[in-house]
mmCIF file of C-alpha atoms in Angstrom:
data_model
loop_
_atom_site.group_PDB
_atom_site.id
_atom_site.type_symbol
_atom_site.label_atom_id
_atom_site.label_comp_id
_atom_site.label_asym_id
_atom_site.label_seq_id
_atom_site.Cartn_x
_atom_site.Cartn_y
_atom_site.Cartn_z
ATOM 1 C CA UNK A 64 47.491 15.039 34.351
ATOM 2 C CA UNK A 65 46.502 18.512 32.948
ATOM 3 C CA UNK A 66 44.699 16.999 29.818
ATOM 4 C CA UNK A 67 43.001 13.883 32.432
ATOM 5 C CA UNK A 68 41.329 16.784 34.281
ATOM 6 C CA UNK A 69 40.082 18.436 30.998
ATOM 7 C CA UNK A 70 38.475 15.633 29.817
ATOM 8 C CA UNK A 71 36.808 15.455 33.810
ATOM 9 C CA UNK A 72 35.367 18.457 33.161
ATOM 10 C CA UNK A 73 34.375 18.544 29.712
ATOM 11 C CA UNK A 74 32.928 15.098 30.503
ATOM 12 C CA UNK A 75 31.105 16.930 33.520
ATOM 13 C CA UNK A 76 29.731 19.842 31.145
ATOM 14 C CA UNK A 77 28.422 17.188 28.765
ATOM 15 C CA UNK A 78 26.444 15.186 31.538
ATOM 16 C CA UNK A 79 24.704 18.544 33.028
ATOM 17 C CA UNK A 80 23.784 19.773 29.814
ATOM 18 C CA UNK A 81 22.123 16.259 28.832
ATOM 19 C CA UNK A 82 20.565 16.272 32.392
ATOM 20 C CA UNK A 83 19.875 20.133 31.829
ATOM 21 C CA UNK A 84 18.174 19.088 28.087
ATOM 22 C CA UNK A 85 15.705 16.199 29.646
ATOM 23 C CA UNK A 86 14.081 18.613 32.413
ATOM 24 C CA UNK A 87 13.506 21.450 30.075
ATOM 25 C CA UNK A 88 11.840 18.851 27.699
ATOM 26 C CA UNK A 89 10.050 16.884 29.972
ATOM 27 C CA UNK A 90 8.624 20.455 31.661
ATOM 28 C CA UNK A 91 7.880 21.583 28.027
ATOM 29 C CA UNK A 92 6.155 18.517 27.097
ATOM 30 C CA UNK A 93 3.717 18.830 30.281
ATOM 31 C CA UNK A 94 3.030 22.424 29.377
ATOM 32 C CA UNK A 95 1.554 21.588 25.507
ATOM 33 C CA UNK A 96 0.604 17.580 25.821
ATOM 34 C CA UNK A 97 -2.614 18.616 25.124
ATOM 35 C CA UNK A 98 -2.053 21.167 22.138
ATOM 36 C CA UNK A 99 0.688 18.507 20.902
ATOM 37 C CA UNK A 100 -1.727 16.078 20.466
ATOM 38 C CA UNK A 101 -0.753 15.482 17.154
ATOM 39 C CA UNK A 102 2.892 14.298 15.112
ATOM 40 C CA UNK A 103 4.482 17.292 14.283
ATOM 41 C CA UNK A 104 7.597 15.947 12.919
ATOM 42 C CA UNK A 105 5.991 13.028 10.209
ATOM 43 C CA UNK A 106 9.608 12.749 8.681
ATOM 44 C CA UNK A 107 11.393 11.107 11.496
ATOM 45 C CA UNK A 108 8.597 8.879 12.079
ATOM 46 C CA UNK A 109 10.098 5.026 11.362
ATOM 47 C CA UNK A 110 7.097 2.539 12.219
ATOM 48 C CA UNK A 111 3.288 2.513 12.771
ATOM 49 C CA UNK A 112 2.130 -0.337 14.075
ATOM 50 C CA UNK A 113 -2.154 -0.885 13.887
ATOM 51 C CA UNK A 114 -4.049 -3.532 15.945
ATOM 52 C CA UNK A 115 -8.053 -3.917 16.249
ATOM 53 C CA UNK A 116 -9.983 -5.906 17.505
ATOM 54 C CA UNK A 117 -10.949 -8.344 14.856
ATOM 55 C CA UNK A 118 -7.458 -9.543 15.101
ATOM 56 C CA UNK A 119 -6.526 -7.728 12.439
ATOM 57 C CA UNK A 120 -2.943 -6.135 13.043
ATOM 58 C CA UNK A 121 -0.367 -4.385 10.249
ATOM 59 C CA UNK A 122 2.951 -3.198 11.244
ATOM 60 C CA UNK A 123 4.175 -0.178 8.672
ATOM 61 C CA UNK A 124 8.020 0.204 8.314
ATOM 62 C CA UNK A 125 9.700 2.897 6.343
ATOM 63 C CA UNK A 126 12.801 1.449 4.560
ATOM 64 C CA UNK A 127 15.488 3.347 2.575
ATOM 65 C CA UNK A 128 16.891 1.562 -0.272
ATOM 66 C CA UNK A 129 20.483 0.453 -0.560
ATOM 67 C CA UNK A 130 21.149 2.332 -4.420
ATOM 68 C CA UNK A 131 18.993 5.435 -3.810
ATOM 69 C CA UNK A 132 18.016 7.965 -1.379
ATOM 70 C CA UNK A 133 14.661 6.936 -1.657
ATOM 71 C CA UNK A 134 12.654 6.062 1.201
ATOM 72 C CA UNK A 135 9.754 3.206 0.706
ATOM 73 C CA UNK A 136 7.666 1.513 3.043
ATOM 74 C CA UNK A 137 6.494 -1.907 3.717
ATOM 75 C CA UNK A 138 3.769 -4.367 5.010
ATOM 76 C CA UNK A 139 5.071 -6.542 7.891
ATOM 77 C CA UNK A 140 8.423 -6.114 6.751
ATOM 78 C CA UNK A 141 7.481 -8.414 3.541
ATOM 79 C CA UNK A 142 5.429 -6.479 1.040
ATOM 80 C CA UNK A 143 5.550 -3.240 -0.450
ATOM 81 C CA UNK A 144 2.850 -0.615 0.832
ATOM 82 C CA UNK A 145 0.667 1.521 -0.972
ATOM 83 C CA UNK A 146 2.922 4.978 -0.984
ATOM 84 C CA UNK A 147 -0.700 7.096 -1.025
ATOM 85 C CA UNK A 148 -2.182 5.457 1.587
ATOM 86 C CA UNK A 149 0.826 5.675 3.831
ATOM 87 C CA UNK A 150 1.407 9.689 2.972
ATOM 88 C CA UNK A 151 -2.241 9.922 3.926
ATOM 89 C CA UNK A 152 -1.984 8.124 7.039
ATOM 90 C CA UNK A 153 1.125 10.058 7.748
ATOM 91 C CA UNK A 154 -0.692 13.637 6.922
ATOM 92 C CA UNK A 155 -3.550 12.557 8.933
ATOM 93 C CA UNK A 156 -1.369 12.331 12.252
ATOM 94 C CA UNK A 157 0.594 15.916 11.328
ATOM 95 C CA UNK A 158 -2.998 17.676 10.670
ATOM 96 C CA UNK A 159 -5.069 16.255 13.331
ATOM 97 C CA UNK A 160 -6.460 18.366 16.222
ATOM 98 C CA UNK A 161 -8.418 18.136 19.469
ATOM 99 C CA UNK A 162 -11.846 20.094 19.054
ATOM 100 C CA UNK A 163 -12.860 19.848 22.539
ATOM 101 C CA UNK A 164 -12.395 17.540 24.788
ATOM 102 C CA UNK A 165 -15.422 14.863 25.654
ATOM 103 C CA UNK A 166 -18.049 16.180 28.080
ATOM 104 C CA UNK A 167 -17.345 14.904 31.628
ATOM 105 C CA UNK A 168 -20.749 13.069 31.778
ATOM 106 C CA UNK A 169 -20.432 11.358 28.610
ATOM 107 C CA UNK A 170 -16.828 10.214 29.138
ATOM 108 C CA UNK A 171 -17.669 6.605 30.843
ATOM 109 C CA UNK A 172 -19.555 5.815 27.716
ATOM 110 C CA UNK A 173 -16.875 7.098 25.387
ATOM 111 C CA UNK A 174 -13.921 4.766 27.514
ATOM 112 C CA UNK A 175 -15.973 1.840 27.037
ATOM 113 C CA UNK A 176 -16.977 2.041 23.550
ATOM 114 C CA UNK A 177 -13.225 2.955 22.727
ATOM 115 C CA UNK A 178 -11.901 -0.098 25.116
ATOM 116 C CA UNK A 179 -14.628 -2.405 22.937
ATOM 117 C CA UNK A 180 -14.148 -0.775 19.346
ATOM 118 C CA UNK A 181 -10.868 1.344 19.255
ATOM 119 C CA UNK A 182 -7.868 0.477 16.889
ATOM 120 C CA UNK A 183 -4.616 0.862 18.766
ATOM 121 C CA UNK A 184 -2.380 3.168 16.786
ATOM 122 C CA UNK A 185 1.254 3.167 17.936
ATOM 123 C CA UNK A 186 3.585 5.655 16.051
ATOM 124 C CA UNK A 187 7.824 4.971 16.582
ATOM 125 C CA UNK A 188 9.838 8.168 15.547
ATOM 126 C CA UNK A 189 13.804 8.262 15.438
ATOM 127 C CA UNK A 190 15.099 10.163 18.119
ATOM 128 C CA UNK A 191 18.220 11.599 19.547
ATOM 129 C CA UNK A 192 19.838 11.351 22.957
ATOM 130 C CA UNK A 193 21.441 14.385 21.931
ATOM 131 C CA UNK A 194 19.534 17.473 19.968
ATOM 132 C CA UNK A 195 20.679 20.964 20.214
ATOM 133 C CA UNK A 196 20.625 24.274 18.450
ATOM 134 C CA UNK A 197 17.222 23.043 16.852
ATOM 135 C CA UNK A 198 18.130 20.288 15.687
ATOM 136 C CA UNK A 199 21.893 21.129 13.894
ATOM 137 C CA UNK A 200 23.966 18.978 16.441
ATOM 138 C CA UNK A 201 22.299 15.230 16.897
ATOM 139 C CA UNK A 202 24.291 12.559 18.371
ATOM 140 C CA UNK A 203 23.056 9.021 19.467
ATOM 141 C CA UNK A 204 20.069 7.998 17.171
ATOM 142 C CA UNK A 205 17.923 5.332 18.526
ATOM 143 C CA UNK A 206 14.126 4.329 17.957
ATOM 144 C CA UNK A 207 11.539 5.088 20.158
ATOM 145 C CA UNK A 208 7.534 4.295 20.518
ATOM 146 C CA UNK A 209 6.487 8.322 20.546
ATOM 147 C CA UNK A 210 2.925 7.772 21.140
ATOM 148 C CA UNK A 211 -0.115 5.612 21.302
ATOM 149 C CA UNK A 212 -3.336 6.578 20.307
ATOM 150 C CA UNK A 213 -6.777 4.432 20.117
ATOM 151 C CA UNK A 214 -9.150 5.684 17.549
ATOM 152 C CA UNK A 215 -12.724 5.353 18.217
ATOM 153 C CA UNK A 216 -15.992 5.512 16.417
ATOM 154 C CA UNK A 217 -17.219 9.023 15.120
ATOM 155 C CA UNK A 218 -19.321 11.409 16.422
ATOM 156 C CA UNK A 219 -22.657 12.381 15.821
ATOM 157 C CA UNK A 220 -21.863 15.132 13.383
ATOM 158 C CA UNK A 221 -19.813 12.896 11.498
ATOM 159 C CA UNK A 222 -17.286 15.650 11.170
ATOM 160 C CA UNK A 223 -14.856 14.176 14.153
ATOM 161 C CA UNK A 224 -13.959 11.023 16.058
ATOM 162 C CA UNK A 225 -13.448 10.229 19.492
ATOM 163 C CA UNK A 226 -9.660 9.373 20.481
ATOM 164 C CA UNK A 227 -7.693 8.630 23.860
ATOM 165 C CA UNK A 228 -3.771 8.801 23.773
ATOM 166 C CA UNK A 229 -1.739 7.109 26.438
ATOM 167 C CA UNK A 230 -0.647 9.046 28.981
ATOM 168 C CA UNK A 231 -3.986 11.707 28.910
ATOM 169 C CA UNK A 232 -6.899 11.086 31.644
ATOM 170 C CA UNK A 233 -9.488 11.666 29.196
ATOM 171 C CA UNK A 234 -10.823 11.048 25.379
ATOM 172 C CA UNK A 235 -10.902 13.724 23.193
ATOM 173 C CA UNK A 236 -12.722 14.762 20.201
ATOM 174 C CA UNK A 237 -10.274 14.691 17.379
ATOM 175 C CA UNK A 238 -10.612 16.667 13.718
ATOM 176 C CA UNK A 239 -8.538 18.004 10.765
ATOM 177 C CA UNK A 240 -9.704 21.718 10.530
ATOM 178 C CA UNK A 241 -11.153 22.186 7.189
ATOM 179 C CA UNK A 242 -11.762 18.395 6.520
ATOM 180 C CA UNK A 243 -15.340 17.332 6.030
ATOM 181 C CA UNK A 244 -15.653 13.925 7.373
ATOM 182 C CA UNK A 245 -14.407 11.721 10.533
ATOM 183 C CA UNK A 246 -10.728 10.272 10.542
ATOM 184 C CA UNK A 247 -11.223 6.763 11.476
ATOM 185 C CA UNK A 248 -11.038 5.122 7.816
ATOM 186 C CA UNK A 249 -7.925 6.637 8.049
ATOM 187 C CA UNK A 250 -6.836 3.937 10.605
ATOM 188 C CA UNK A 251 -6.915 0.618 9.198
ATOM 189 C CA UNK A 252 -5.360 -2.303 10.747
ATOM 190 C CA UNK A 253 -6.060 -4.588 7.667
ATOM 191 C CA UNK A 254 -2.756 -5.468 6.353
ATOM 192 C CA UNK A 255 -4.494 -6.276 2.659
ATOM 193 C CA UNK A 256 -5.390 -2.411 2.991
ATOM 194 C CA UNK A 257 -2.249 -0.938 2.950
ATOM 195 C CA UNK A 258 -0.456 -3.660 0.988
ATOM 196 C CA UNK A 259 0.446 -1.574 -3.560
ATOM 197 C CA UNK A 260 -1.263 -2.952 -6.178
ATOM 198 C CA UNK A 261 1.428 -2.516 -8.214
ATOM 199 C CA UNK A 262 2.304 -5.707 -10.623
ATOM 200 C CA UNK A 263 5.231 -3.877 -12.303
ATOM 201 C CA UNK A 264 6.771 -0.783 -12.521
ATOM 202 C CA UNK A 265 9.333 -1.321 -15.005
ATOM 203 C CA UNK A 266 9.549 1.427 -18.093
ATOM 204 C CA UNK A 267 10.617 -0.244 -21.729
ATOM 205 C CA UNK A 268 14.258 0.805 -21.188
ATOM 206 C CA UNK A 269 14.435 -1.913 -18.356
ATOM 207 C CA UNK A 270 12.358 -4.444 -19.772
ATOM 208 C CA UNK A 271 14.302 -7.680 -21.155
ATOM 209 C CA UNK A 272 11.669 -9.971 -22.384
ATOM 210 C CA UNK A 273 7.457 -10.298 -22.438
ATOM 211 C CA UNK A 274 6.169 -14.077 -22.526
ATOM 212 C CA UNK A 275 2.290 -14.528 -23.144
ATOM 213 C CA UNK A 276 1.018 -17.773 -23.494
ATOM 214 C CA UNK A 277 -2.510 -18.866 -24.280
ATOM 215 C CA UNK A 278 -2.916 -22.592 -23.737
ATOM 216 C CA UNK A 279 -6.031 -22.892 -25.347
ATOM 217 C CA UNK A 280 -4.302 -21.396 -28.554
ATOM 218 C CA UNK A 281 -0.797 -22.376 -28.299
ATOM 219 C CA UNK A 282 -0.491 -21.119 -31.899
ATOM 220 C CA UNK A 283 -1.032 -17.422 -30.142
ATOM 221 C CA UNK A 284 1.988 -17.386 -27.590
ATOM 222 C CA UNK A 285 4.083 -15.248 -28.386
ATOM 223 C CA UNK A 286 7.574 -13.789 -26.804
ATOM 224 C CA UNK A 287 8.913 -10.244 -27.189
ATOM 225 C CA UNK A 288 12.655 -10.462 -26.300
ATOM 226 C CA UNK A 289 15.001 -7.350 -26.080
ATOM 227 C CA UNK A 290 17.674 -7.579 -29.321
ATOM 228 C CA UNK A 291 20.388 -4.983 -28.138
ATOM 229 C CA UNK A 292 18.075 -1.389 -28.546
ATOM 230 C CA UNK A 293 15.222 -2.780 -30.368
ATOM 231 C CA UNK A 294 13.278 -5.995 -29.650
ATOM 232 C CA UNK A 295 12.366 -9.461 -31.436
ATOM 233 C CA UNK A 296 8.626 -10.570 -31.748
ATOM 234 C CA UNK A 297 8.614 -14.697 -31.753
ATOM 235 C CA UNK A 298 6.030 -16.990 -32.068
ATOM 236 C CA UNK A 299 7.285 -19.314 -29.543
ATOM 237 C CA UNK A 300 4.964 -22.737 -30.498
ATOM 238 C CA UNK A 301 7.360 -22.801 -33.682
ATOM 239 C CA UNK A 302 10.084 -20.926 -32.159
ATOM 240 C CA UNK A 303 9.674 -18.552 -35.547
ATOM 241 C CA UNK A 304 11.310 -14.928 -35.275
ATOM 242 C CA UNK A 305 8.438 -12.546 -37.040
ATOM 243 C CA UNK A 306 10.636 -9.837 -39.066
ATOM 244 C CA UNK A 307 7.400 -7.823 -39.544
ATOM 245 C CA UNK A 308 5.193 -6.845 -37.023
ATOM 246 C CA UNK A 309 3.207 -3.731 -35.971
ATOM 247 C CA UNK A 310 5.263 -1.718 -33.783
ATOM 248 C CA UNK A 311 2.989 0.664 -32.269
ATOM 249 C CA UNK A 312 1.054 -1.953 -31.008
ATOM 250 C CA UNK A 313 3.777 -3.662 -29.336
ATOM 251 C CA UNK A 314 5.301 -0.544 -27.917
ATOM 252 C CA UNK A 315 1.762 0.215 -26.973
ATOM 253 C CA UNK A 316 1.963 -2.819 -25.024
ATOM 254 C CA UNK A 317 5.668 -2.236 -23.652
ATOM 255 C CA UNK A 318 4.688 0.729 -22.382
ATOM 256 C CA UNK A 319 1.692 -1.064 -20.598
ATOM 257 C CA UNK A 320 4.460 -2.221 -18.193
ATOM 258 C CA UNK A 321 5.531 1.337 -16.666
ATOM 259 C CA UNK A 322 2.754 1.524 -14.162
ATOM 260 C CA UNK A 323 0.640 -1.797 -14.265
ATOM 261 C CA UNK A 324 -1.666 -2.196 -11.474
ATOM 262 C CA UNK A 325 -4.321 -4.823 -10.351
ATOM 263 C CA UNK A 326 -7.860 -3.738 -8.999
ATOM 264 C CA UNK A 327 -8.057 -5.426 -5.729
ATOM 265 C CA UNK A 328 -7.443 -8.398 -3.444
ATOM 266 C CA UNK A 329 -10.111 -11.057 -3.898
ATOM 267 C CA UNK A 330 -10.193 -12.380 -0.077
ATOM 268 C CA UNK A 331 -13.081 -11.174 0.045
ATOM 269 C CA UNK A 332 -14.314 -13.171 -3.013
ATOM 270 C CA UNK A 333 -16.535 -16.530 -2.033
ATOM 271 C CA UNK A 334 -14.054 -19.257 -2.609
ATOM 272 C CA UNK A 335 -16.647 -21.054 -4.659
ATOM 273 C CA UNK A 336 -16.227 -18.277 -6.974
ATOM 274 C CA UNK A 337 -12.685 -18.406 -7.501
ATOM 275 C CA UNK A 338 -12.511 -21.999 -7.390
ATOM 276 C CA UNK A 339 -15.281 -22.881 -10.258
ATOM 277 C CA UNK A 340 -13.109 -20.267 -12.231
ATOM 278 C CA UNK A 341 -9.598 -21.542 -11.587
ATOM 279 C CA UNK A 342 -10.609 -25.285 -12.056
ATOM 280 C CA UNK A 343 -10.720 -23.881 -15.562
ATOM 281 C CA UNK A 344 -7.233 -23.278 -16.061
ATOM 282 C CA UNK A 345 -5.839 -20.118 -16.472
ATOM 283 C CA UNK A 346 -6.956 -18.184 -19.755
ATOM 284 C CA UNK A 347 -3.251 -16.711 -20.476
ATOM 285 C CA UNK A 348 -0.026 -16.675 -18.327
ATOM 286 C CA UNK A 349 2.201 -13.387 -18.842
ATOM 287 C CA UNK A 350 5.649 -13.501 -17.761
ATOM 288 C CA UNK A 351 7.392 -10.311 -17.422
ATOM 289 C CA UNK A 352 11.111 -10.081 -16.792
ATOM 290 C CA UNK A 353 13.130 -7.066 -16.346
ATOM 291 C CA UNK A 354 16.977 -6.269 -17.158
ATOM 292 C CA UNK A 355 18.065 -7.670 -13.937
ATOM 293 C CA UNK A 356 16.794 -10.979 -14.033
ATOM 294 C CA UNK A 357 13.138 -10.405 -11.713
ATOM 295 C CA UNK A 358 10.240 -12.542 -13.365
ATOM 296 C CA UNK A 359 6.780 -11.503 -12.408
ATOM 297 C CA UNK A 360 4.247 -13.798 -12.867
ATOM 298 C CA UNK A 361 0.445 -13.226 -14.312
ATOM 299 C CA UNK A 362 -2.355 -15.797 -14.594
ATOM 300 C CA UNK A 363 -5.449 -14.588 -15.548
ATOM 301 C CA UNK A 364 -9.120 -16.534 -15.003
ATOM 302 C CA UNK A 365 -11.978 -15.975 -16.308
ATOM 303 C CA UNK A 366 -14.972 -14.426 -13.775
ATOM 304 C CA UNK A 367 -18.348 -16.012 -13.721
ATOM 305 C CA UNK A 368 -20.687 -13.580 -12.737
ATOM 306 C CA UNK A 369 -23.059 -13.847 -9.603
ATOM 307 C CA UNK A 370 -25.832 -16.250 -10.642
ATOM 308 C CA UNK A 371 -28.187 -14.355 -8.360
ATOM 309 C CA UNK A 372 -27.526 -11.186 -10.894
ATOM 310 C CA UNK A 373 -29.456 -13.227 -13.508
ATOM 311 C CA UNK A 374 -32.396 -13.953 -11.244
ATOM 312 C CA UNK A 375 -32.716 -10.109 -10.565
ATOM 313 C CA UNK A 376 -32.873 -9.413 -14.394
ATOM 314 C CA UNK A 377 -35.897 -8.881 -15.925
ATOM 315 C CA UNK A 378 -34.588 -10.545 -19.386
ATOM 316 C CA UNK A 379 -32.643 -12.756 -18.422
ATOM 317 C CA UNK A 380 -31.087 -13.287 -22.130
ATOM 318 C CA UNK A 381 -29.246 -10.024 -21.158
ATOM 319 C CA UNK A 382 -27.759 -11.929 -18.642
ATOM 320 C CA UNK A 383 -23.946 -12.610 -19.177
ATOM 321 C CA UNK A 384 -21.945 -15.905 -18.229
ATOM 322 C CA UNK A 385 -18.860 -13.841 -17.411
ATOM 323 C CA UNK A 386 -18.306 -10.879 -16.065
ATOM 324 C CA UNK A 387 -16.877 -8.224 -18.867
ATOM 325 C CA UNK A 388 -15.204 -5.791 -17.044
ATOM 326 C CA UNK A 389 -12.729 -7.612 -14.582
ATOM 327 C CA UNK A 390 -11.138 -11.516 -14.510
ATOM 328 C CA UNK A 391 -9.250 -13.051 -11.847
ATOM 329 C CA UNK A 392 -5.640 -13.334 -11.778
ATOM 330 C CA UNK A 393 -2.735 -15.136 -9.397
ATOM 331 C CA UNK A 394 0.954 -13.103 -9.513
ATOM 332 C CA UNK A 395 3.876 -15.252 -9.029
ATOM 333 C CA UNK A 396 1.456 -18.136 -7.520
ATOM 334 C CA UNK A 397 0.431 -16.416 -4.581
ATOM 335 C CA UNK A 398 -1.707 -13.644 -4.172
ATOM 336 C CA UNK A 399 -5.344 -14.186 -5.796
ATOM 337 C CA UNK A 400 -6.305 -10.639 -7.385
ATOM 338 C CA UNK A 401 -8.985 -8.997 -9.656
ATOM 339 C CA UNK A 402 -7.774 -7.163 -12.841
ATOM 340 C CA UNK A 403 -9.489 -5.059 -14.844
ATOM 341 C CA UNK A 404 -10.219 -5.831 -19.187
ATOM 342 C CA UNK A 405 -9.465 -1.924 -19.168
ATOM 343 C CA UNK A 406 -6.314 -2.105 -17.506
ATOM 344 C CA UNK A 407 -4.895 -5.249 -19.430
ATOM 345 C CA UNK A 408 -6.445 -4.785 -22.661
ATOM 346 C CA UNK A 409 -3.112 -3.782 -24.636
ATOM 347 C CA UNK A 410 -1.671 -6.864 -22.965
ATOM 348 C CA UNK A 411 -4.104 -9.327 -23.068
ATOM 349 C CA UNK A 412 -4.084 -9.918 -26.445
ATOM 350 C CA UNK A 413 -3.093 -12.718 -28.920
ATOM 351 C CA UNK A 414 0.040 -12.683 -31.350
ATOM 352 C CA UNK A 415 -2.166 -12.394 -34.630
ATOM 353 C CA UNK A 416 -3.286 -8.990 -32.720
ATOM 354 C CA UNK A 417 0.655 -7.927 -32.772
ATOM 355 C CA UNK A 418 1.388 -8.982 -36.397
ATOM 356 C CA UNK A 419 -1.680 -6.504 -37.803
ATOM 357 C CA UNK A 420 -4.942 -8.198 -37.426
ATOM 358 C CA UNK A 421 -7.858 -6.079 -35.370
ATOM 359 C CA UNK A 422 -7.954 -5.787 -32.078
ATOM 360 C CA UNK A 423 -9.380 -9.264 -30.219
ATOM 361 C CA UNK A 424 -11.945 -9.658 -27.327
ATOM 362 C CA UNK A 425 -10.029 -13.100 -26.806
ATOM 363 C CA UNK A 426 -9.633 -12.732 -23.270
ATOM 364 C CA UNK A 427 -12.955 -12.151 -22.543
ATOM 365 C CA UNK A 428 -14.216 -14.925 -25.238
#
């Protein structure tokens, strides 16, 4: 009976102190909304979700793998995101402030070019039902939408932008102190925008195998296969192992693999464009596999330039069929990209390259 009653009253402390907790924050919370504009706590946020209105909308997740304590984030809960872009977006909410608020005369004018122009910004945090002694003792974790903001267009200065969080009666004029420019590139709610360009990220030590085949010169596909520490070069039209072959070169190109990156998505390419260059078959196909079995998938194209270039030029001899800095490629039959010759120039190459012959413009050829 004694230890019933105990529990009664512990039970009793618990539910004034929670009840005790949510007045003192709700009071403090109307005493700074205004300098708490911002996210001060950018660690424990868990989703930000962008709409505009060109029916664009991209919902950012952060994800911790199983293996590591890493923490990664992703597109619509498919694709990996670009890690800088989402630290800067992230940075942005911690640093911005209000400036001033928007003159009373001129706020009718700033709702309705925010209701017409404004990308809805909602940021989820992970929060506790339970959060004392700043933070030391945390009990019942849950996810909650912390705020939404709608970024507007920029003001005249071009040094601010004009933003309206829910819950406030007004717009305000919203800066990072120290930042030259206006924050609303910083809001995108294109999900191609925020979506790595990473290809692969694999260093040599995790690399099993390296296919390239050139089906306009199937006597230049090669394979480089993993032999225990070293690796095999093979000319895979005869299926002939190569015992001698120039090893800086194709470490050169192993290495190539550690941080390989396209340039950008080509949706905004004309589709005449792409398809007058992929009716010509792919130039090469690299296949990359790593140690656990993942295959990623390269097709390259070749890029005709914009006839209207050659119109523009005043000798038109100088004018070039295809474009020499950048061809078009598909990974793992999906996503249409644009690579750089730069970027892909230890890759791109054929196997006479590999077994000591000079260096080949064959992609571009």
């Amino acid at each position: 009976m004694k230890n019933k009653k105990n529990i009664i009253i512990i039970a009793a402390v618990v539910v004034v102190g929670l009840v005790a907790l949510i007045i003192a924050k709700h009071g403090a919370k109307d005493a700074t909304f205004e300098q708490d504009f911002h996210v001060e706590d950018i660690n424990s946020v868990t989703k930000i979700y962008l709409a505009d209105k060109q029916n664009h909308h991209t919902l950012l997740q952060r994800v911790t793998t199983d293996t590591t304590a890493d923490t990664l984030w992703t597109v619509d809960s498919i694709y990996p995101a670009s890690q800088s872009m989402v630290d800067l977006l992230l940075e942005t909410l911690h640093d911005m402030r209000i400036r001033q608020q928007v003159n009373k005369n001129a706020v009718p004018q700033a709702i309705k070019l925010l209701s017409a122009r404004a990308i809805k910004v909602e940021v989820y945090q992970r929060k506790y039902l339970i959060n004392w002694f700043d933070g030391k003792f945390k009990l019942f974790p849950h996810e909650k939408l912390a705020v939404t903001y709608f970024v507007g267009h920029e003001t005249q200065d071009m040094m601010a932008c004009h933003m309206f969080r829910e819950g406030d009666k007004v717009p305000y004029i919203i800066h990072i102190p120290g930042f030259r420019g206006y924050l609303t590139p910083r809001f995108i709610a294109d999900p191609f925008a925020w979506r790595s360009h990473t290809i692969v990220h694999w260093d040599i030590h995790h690399l099993q195998s390296v296919e390239m085949e050139i089906p306009s010169s199937p006597d230049q596909s090669f394979a480089v296969r993993r032999n225990g520490e070293g690796f095999d070069f093979e000319l895979t039209q005869s299926h002939t192992v190569v015992s001698r072959f120039d090893t800086a070169r194709v470490a050169q190109m192993l290495s190539s693999f550690a941080n390989l990156n396209f340039d950008e998505f080509a949706c905004n390419v004309p589709n005449s464009n792409m398809v007058t260059s992929f009716d010509a078959g792919p130039r090469t196909i690299l296949r990359v596999t790593n140690t656990d079995g993942t295959t990623k998938e390269v097709r390259s194209y070749l890029k005709y330039l914009n006839p209207d270039d050659r119109e523009a030029m005043p000798d038109t001899n100088l004018y070039e069929m295809f474009d020499v800095n950048r061809l078009y490629a598909i990974i793992d039959g999906k996503d249409s990209v644009l690579i750089q010759y730069y970027v892909f120039d230890n890759i791109l190459q054929p196997a006479s390259f590999f077994l000591g012959d000079k260096r080949s413009d064959f992609a571009k050829e």
